[in-house]
Coordinates of C-alpha atoms in Angstrom, one line a residue:
M183 CA -25.8 18.4 -19.1
K184 CA -28.4 16.1 -20.3
L185 CA -27.4 12.5 -21.4
A186 CA -28.8 13.2 -24.9
S187 CA -26.3 16.2 -25.2
I188 CA -23.4 14.1 -24.1
K189 CA -24.2 11.4 -26.6
Y190 CA -24.5 14.1 -29.3
L191 CA -21.2 15.6 -28.4
T192 CA -19.4 12.3 -28.1
G193 CA -20.7 11.3 -31.5
E194 CA -19.5 14.7 -33.0
G195 CA -16.0 13.8 -31.6
F196 CA -16.0 10.5 -33.4
K197 CA -17.3 12.1 -36.6
S198 CA -14.4 14.6 -36.4
V199 CA -11.8 11.9 -36.3
W200 CA -13.2 10.4 -39.5
A201 CA -14.0 13.8 -41.2
N202 CA -10.2 14.7 -40.6
R203 CA -8.9 11.1 -41.0
L204 CA -5.7 12.1 -42.9
M205 CA -4.7 14.5 -40.0
S206 CA -6.0 12.0 -37.5
L207 CA -3.9 9.3 -39.1
A208 CA -0.7 11.5 -39.2
S209 CA -1.3 12.3 -35.6
T210 CA -1.8 8.8 -34.7
G211 CA 1.3 7.7 -36.5
V212 CA 3.4 10.3 -34.7
L213 CA 1.9 9.2 -31.4
V214 CA 2.5 5.7 -32.0
A215 CA 6.3 6.4 -32.8
C216 CA 6.6 8.4 -29.6
M217 CA 4.8 5.8 -27.4
V218 CA 6.9 2.9 -29.0
I219 CA 10.2 4.9 -28.2
I220 CA 8.8 5.6 -24.6
G221 CA 8.0 1.8 -24.3
L222 CA 11.5 0.7 -25.5
A223 CA 13.2 3.2 -23.2
I224 CA 11.2 1.7 -20.2
L225 CA 12.0 -1.8 -21.4
I226 CA 15.6 -1.1 -21.7
A227 CA 15.8 0.5 -18.3
E228 CA 14.1 -2.5 -16.7
N229 CA 16.5 -4.9 -18.5
V230 CA 19.5 -2.7 -17.3
N231 CA 18.1 -2.6 -13.8
M232 CA 17.9 -6.4 -13.8
A233 CA 21.5 -6.8 -15.0
V234 CA 22.6 -4.2 -12.5
G235 CA 20.7 -6.2 -9.7
N236 CA 22.5 -9.3 -10.8
L237 CA 25.8 -7.6 -10.6
E238 CA 24.9 -6.1 -7.2
K239 CA 24.2 -9.7 -5.9
Q240 CA 27.7 -10.7 -7.0
N241 CA 29.5 -7.5 -5.7
V242 CA 29.9 -8.9 -2.1
V243 CA 32.1 -7.8 0.6
M244 CA 34.5 -10.2 2.3
A245 CA 35.2 -9.2 5.9
Y246 CA 38.2 -11.2 7.1
M247 CA 38.5 -12.0 10.8
K248 CA 41.1 -11.6 13.4
D249 CA 41.6 -15.3 14.0
Y250 CA 44.7 -17.5 14.4
T251 CA 45.7 -17.2 10.8
W252 CA 45.5 -13.4 11.0
A253 CA 47.8 -13.4 14.0
L254 CA 50.2 -15.8 12.3
Y255 CA 50.5 -14.0 8.9
D256 CA 49.6 -10.4 9.6
E257 CA 52.9 -8.4 10.1
D258 CA 50.9 -5.2 11.0
R259 CA 48.9 -6.8 13.9
P260 CA 49.6 -5.0 17.2
E261 CA 51.5 -6.7 19.9
N262 CA 49.7 -7.6 23.2
T263 CA 50.7 -4.7 25.5
S264 CA 48.6 -5.8 28.5
S265 CA 50.4 -5.0 31.7
E266 CA 48.6 -7.9 33.7
E267 CA 50.9 -10.9 34.5
T268 CA 49.9 -14.0 32.6
T269 CA 51.1 -17.6 32.6
E270 CA 49.7 -17.9 29.0
Q271 CA 52.1 -20.0 26.9
A272 CA 52.8 -19.3 23.1
D273 CA 52.6 -22.1 20.7
K274 CA 55.3 -23.4 18.4
N275 CA 54.6 -20.2 16.1
G276 CA 54.9 -17.9 19.0
I277 CA 51.1 -17.0 18.9
K278 CA 49.2 -16.8 22.2
E279 CA 45.3 -16.9 22.4
S280 CA 45.3 -13.4 23.6
D281 CA 46.9 -12.3 20.2
Y282 CA 43.7 -12.8 18.3
I283 CA 39.9 -12.2 19.0
I284 CA 38.2 -15.1 17.0
H285 CA 39.0 -18.5 18.6
N286 CA 36.6 -20.9 17.1
E287 CA 33.7 -21.3 14.8
K288 CA 31.2 -20.2 17.4
E289 CA 32.9 -16.9 17.9
A290 CA 33.1 -16.5 14.1
K291 CA 29.5 -17.0 13.7
A292 CA 28.6 -14.6 16.4
L293 CA 30.7 -11.9 14.6
C294 CA 28.6 -12.7 11.4
D295 CA 25.4 -12.2 13.4
E296 CA 26.7 -8.8 14.6
I297 CA 27.5 -7.7 11.0
A298 CA 24.0 -8.8 10.0
K299 CA 22.4 -6.3 12.5
L300 CA 23.8 -3.5 10.4
P301 CA 21.0 -1.5 8.6
N302 CA 22.1 -2.0 5.0
V303 CA 23.1 -5.6 5.3
A304 CA 20.9 -8.1 3.5
E305 CA 22.7 -11.4 4.2
V306 CA 25.8 -12.7 5.9
T307 CA 27.3 -16.1 5.3
Y308 CA 30.3 -17.5 7.4
V309 CA 33.1 -18.8 5.1
S310 CA 35.8 -20.7 7.0
G311 CA 39.4 -20.6 6.1
E312 CA 39.2 -24.1 4.6
E313 CA 36.3 -23.2 2.3
G314 CA 38.0 -20.0 1.3
L315 CA 41.2 -22.0 0.4
E316 CA 39.3 -24.5 -1.7
S317 CA 37.5 -21.7 -3.5
T318 CA 40.7 -19.9 -4.3
K319 CA 42.4 -23.0 -5.6
N320 CA 39.5 -23.6 -7.9
I321 CA 39.8 -20.2 -9.6
L322 CA 43.6 -20.3 -10.1
P323 CA 45.2 -21.4 -13.4
D324 CA 46.6 -25.0 -13.5
G325 CA 49.7 -25.5 -11.4
Q326 CA 49.6 -22.2 -9.3
E327 CA 47.7 -24.0 -6.5
E328 CA 51.1 -25.6 -5.5
Y329 CA 52.0 -22.3 -3.8
F330 CA 49.2 -22.9 -1.3
T331 CA 50.3 -26.5 -0.8
F332 CA 53.8 -25.3 0.2
L333 CA 52.3 -22.9 2.8
E334 CA 49.9 -25.7 4.1
E335 CA 52.9 -28.0 4.8
E336 CA 54.8 -25.5 6.8
Y337 CA 52.1 -23.3 8.6
G338 CA 48.7 -24.7 7.7
N339 CA 45.9 -23.0 5.9
P340 CA 47.0 -19.4 5.2
L341 CA 43.4 -18.0 4.8
S342 CA 41.4 -16.4 7.7
G343 CA 37.8 -17.0 8.2
A344 CA 35.6 -14.4 6.7
A345 CA 32.0 -13.0 6.6
K346 CA 30.5 -12.9 3.2
V347 CA 28.3 -9.8 3.2
T348 CA 25.7 -8.9 0.7
M349 CA 24.2 -5.3 0.9
T350 CA 20.6 -4.1 0.2
D351 CA 21.3 -0.7 -1.2
M352 CA 24.6 -0.3 -3.1
A353 CA 24.2 3.5 -2.7
L354 CA 25.3 3.0 0.8
F355 CA 28.1 0.7 0.0
N356 CA 31.1 2.7 1.3
E357 CA 29.1 3.8 4.5
T358 CA 28.4 0.2 5.3
V359 CA 31.9 -1.0 4.7
E360 CA 33.2 1.7 7.2
Q361 CA 30.6 0.4 9.7
I362 CA 31.9 -3.2 9.3
K363 CA 35.5 -2.1 9.7
K364 CA 34.7 -0.6 13.1
I365 CA 33.4 -3.9 14.4
E366 CA 35.8 -5.7 16.8
G367 CA 37.1 -8.9 15.2
V368 CA 37.2 -7.7 11.7
S369 CA 40.8 -7.4 10.4
S370 CA 40.2 -6.3 6.8
I371 CA 37.8 -5.8 4.0
Q372 CA 38.0 -7.0 0.5
S373 CA 35.5 -5.2 -1.8
Q374 CA 34.9 -3.7 -5.1
G375 CA 34.1 -0.2 -4.2
D376 CA 34.9 1.1 -7.8
L377 CA 32.3 -1.4 -9.3
A378 CA 29.7 -0.3 -6.7
D379 CA 30.2 3.4 -7.6
T380 CA 30.0 2.4 -11.2
L381 CA 26.7 0.6 -10.7
N382 CA 25.2 3.5 -8.8
A383 CA 26.3 5.9 -11.5
L384 CA 24.8 3.6 -14.1
K385 CA 21.5 3.5 -12.4
K386 CA 21.2 7.2 -11.8
G387 CA 22.2 7.9 -15.5
I388 CA 19.6 5.6 -16.8
G389 CA 16.9 7.2 -14.5
V390 CA 17.8 10.7 -15.7
A391 CA 18.1 9.8 -19.4
G392 CA 14.7 7.9 -19.1
I393 CA 13.0 10.9 -17.5
F394 CA 14.4 13.2 -20.1
I395 CA 13.5 11.1 -23.1
I396 CA 9.9 10.5 -21.9
S397 CA 9.5 14.2 -21.1
I398 CA 10.5 15.3 -24.6
L399 CA 8.3 12.6 -26.2
V400 CA 5.3 13.6 -24.1
I401 CA 5.8 17.3 -25.1
I402 CA 5.9 16.2 -28.8
S403 CA 2.8 14.1 -28.4
L404 CA 1.0 17.1 -26.9
V405 CA 2.0 19.4 -29.8
I406 CA 0.9 16.7 -32.4
V407 CA -2.6 16.4 -30.8
S408 CA -2.9 20.1 -30.4
N409 CA -2.1 20.6 -34.2
T410 CA -4.8 18.0 -35.0
I411 CA -7.3 19.7 -32.9
R412 CA -6.4 23.2 -34.4
V413 CA -7.1 21.8 -38.0
T414 CA -10.5 20.4 -36.8
M415 CA -11.3 23.6 -35.0
Y416 CA -10.7 25.8 -38.0
N417 CA -12.7 23.4 -40.3
R418 CA -15.6 23.9 -37.9
K419 CA -15.2 27.6 -37.3
L420 CA -18.6 28.5 -38.7
E421 CA -20.3 25.8 -36.7
I422 CA -18.7 26.8 -33.5
S423 CA -19.7 30.5 -34.2
I424 CA -23.3 29.5 -34.7
M425 CA -23.2 27.4 -31.5
K426 CA -21.9 30.3 -29.5
A427 CA -24.4 32.6 -31.1
V428 CA -27.3 30.5 -29.9
G429 CA -25.9 30.5 -26.3
A430 CA -23.7 27.3 -26.1
T431 CA -21.3 27.4 -23.2
D432 CA -17.5 26.9 -23.7
A433 CA -17.8 23.4 -22.1
F434 CA -20.4 22.4 -24.7
V435 CA -18.1 23.6 -27.5
R436 CA -15.0 21.8 -26.1
I437 CA -16.4 18.4 -25.5
P438 CA -16.3 17.2 -29.2
F439 CA -12.7 18.2 -29.5
V440 CA -11.7 16.6 -26.2
V441 CA -13.4 13.3 -27.4
E442 CA -11.5 13.6 -30.6
G443 CA -8.2 14.0 -28.8
M444 CA -8.8 11.1 -26.4
L445 CA -9.9 8.9 -29.2
I446 CA -6.8 9.5 -31.1
G447 CA -4.7 8.9 -27.9
I448 CA -6.5 5.6 -27.0
I449 CA -6.2 4.3 -30.8
S450 CA -2.5 5.2 -30.7
A451 CA -2.0 3.5 -27.3
L452 CA -3.5 0.1 -28.5
I453 CA -1.5 0.3 -31.7
S454 CA 1.7 1.0 -29.8
E455 CA 1.1 -1.9 -27.4
G456 CA 0.9 -4.4 -30.3
L457 CA 3.8 -2.9 -32.3
L458 CA 6.0 -2.8 -29.3
Y459 CA 5.2 -6.5 -28.4
F460 CA 6.2 -7.5 -31.8
C461 CA 9.5 -5.5 -31.8
Y462 CA 10.5 -6.6 -28.4
R463 CA 9.7 -10.3 -29.2
V464 CA 12.0 -10.2 -32.3
A465 CA 14.7 -8.4 -30.2
T466 CA 14.6 -10.8 -27.4
E467 CA 14.6 -13.9 -29.5
T468 CA 17.7 -12.6 -31.3
I469 CA 19.5 -11.8 -28.1
I470 CA 18.6 -15.2 -26.6
S471 CA 19.9 -17.1 -29.7
T472 CA 23.0 -14.9 -30.1
L473 CA 24.1 -14.5 -26.4
G474 CA 22.5 -17.6 -25.0
T475 CA 21.1 -15.7 -22.1
T476 CA 17.6 -15.7 -20.6
D477 CA 18.1 -12.9 -18.0
I478 CA 15.7 -10.7 -20.0
V479 CA 12.5 -9.0 -18.7
K480 CA 9.5 -11.0 -20.0
Y481 CA 7.1 -8.7 -22.0
S482 CA 4.1 -10.4 -20.2
E483 CA 5.4 -8.9 -17.0
M484 CA 5.4 -5.4 -18.5
A485 CA 2.4 -5.6 -20.9
L486 CA -0.2 -4.1 -18.5
P487 CA 2.0 -1.4 -17.0
L488 CA 3.0 -0.3 -20.5
L489 CA -0.5 -0.2 -21.8
L490 CA -1.6 1.9 -18.8
V491 CA 1.3 4.2 -19.5
F492 CA 0.3 4.5 -23.1
L493 CA -3.3 5.1 -22.3
A494 CA -2.4 7.6 -19.8
I495 CA -0.1 9.5 -22.3
G496 CA -2.6 9.2 -25.0
I497 CA -5.6 10.4 -22.9
L498 CA -3.8 13.1 -21.2
A499 CA -2.2 14.3 -24.5
G500 CA -5.7 14.4 -26.1
V501 CA -7.3 16.1 -23.2
I502 CA -4.7 18.7 -22.5
G503 CA -4.0 19.4 -26.2
S504 CA -7.6 19.8 -27.1
V505 CA -8.5 22.0 -24.0
I506 CA -5.5 24.3 -24.6
M507 CA -6.2 24.8 -28.3
I508 CA -9.9 25.3 -28.1
G509 CA -9.4 27.6 -25.0
K510 CA -7.1 29.9 -26.9
Y511 CA -9.5 29.9 -29.9
L512 CA -12.5 30.7 -27.8
K513 CA -10.5 33.5 -26.1
K514 CA -9.3 34.9 -29.3
E515 CA -12.5 34.8 -31.3
G516 CA -14.9 35.7 -28.3
S517 CA -15.6 39.0 -29.9
E518 CA -16.5 37.6 -33.2
F519 CA -19.1 35.2 -31.4
A520 CA -20.6 38.1 -29.6
A521 CA -21.1 40.1 -32.7
I522 CA -23.1 37.3 -34.4

């Protein structure tokens, strides 16, 4: 196809948008509404994912160790049944070194290193019994920390050392917990498995809902653009008949309608980007002033991806909608063209 023909057909597409400006305006309005809703769904999903990510970082697992404190306080610990004779002496509390596995900080950190080798483990931090006791005291209501003071006076620190474990993928939470339990030297696990399941369900639900909403709105966009092209097509019925009668190909007839659909989609994308920016800015300013939080996705980080999404939706809706409509029309009216 010659360059002159392409320029002519492109110009015809632009003229069609103006000639059918009321229908084009209506189509643009509906497309903008669909794109803004899609954009809001994406932004909400990103903000929820950020919030879930922050919760995931706080949803750590505490793997307590089989150290002296465990041997002293855990009534369920197995007795040493070794048949070998030993001269090992028990201390004043009746505890022998063979009764527990972790004897010092070096062995505790070695256990942390072993946990860190598991596939789904992102980070492991050693928390000594003293650090754990101070942390527990700090979160207790005033006066209740005296209970720990009583224990310290009689037995010493009642808390075992622990490995603070952060995971990479919360979907593998329960599986990773079971792997940690199997490591020798780990006595028990303190975790929030229910919270992990809730977070995973929330992420999956948002993903499914987002895909459903976007799919429905994309279909609506296709229908709207198709109807606009249909109106233009019937307004130019005589012109199309003449073009076909003088030997114009289907592609030659289609191009102006494809250009018209693409132009409507591009204009809608640009308007949607500006409108969504305004709406999101007002919403975020209200949230920040009301809740005092700044853990919100910045629009500047999403501006380009959203614009590309809008342009893709607009252009695809324009192209697909126009190609489908004009294709059906040409097939249906082919006999009429041949008779001219």
